[in-house]
């Protein structure tokens, strides 16, 4: 009985959340890159924005549509985080990595 209820909730949740696995991997690798290049604060900002600014408010708003809708907060937060991370990576690349190129 309990297992059936768990599967009824868990299967749609995992299907929806799994859409953002690649974006989450990109975020994890990017956080490591920021830390390695001495920009740990950017890594922290991305984590806070993803969890507190995107995920929680989106989950709260989507909860009004039902439990199945709440799971869509995760892909939304990951996509937003991926865009922000890309912007930060571009900025760090321009300031730290591009100047390292030797002129040909």
Coordinates of C-alpha atoms in Angstrom, one line a residue:
X1 CA 0.0 0.0 0.0
X2 CA 2.7 2.5 1.0
X3 CA 4.9 1.4 -1.9
X4 CA 2.2 2.1 -4.4
X5 CA 1.7 5.6 -3.0
X6 CA 5.4 6.2 -3.1
X7 CA 5.6 5.0 -6.7
X8 CA 2.6 7.2 -7.7
X9 CA 4.5 10.3 -6.4
X10 CA 8.1 9.3 -7.2
X11 CA 7.8 8.1 -10.8
X12 CA 6.4 11.4 -12.2
X13 CA 8.8 13.4 -10.0
X14 CA 11.9 11.5 -11.2
X15 CA 10.7 11.8 -14.8
X16 CA 10.4 15.5 -14.5
X17 CA 13.5 16.2 -12.5
X18 CA 15.6 14.0 -14.8
X19 CA 15.2 16.5 -17.6
X20 CA 17.7 18.7 -15.8
X21 CA 20.4 16.2 -15.1
X22 CA 22.7 17.5 -17.9
X23 CA 22.2 21.1 -16.8
X24 CA 22.9 20.1 -13.2
X25 CA 26.1 18.4 -14.3
X26 CA 27.1 21.6 -16.1
X27 CA 26.5 23.5 -12.9
X28 CA 28.6 21.2 -10.8
X29 CA 31.6 21.3 -13.2
X30 CA 31.3 25.1 -13.6
X31 CA 31.3 25.5 -9.8
X32 CA 34.5 23.6 -9.7
X33 CA 36.0 25.8 -12.4
X34 CA 35.1 28.9 -10.6
X35 CA 36.6 27.7 -7.4
X36 CA 39.8 26.5 -9.2
X37 CA 40.2 30.0 -10.8
X38 CA 39.7 31.8 -7.5
X39 CA 36.1 32.8 -8.0
X40 CA 34.4 30.8 -5.2
X41 CA 32.0 33.7 -4.6
X42 CA 30.5 33.2 -8.1
X43 CA 30.0 29.5 -7.3
X44 CA 28.2 30.5 -4.1
X45 CA 26.1 33.1 -5.9
X46 CA 24.9 30.5 -8.5
X47 CA 24.0 28.0 -5.7
X48 CA 22.0 30.6 -3.8
X49 CA 20.3 31.9 -6.9
X50 CA 19.3 28.4 -8.0
X51 CA 18.0 27.3 -4.6
X52 CA 16.6 30.4 -2.9
X53 CA 15.8 32.7 -5.8
X54 CA 14.5 30.3 -8.4
X55 CA 13.7 26.9 -6.9
X56 CA 11.8 27.8 -3.7
X57 CA 9.6 30.6 -5.2
X58 CA 8.9 28.5 -8.3
X59 CA 7.9 25.4 -6.2
X60 CA 5.7 27.6 -4.0
X61 CA 3.9 29.1 -7.0
X62 CA 3.6 25.8 -8.8
X63 CA 2.2 24.1 -5.7
X64 CA -1.0 25.8 -6.4
X65 CA -1.4 23.7 -9.5
X66 CA -0.7 20.4 -7.7
X67 CA 2.1 18.2 -6.7
X68 CA 3.0 17.1 -10.3
X69 CA 3.5 20.8 -11.2
X70 CA 5.9 21.4 -8.3
X71 CA 8.5 19.1 -9.9
X72 CA 8.8 21.5 -12.8
X73 CA 10.5 24.0 -10.5
X74 CA 13.6 21.9 -10.7
X75 CA 14.1 22.1 -14.5
X76 CA 13.2 25.8 -14.3
X77 CA 15.8 26.5 -11.6
X78 CA 18.5 24.5 -13.5
X79 CA 17.9 26.3 -16.8
X80 CA 18.0 29.7 -15.1
X81 CA 21.1 28.6 -13.3
X82 CA 22.7 27.4 -16.5
X83 CA 22.1 30.7 -18.2
X84 CA 23.6 32.6 -15.2
X85 CA 26.6 30.2 -15.0
X86 CA 27.2 30.7 -18.8
X87 CA 27.3 34.4 -18.3
X88 CA 29.7 34.1 -15.4
X89 CA 31.9 31.7 -17.3
X90 CA 32.1 34.1 -20.2
X91 CA 33.1 36.9 -17.9
X92 CA 35.8 34.8 -16.2
X93 CA 37.0 33.6 -19.5
X94 CA 37.4 37.2 -20.8
X95 CA 39.2 38.4 -17.7
X96 CA 41.3 35.4 -16.7
X97 CA 41.8 32.9 -19.5
X98 CA 41.8 35.0 -22.7
X99 CA 44.7 37.2 -21.6
X100 CA 46.8 34.1 -21.1
X101 CA 46.9 33.4 -24.8
X102 CA 50.3 34.2 -26.3
X103 CA 50.2 36.4 -29.4
X104 CA 51.0 34.6 -32.6

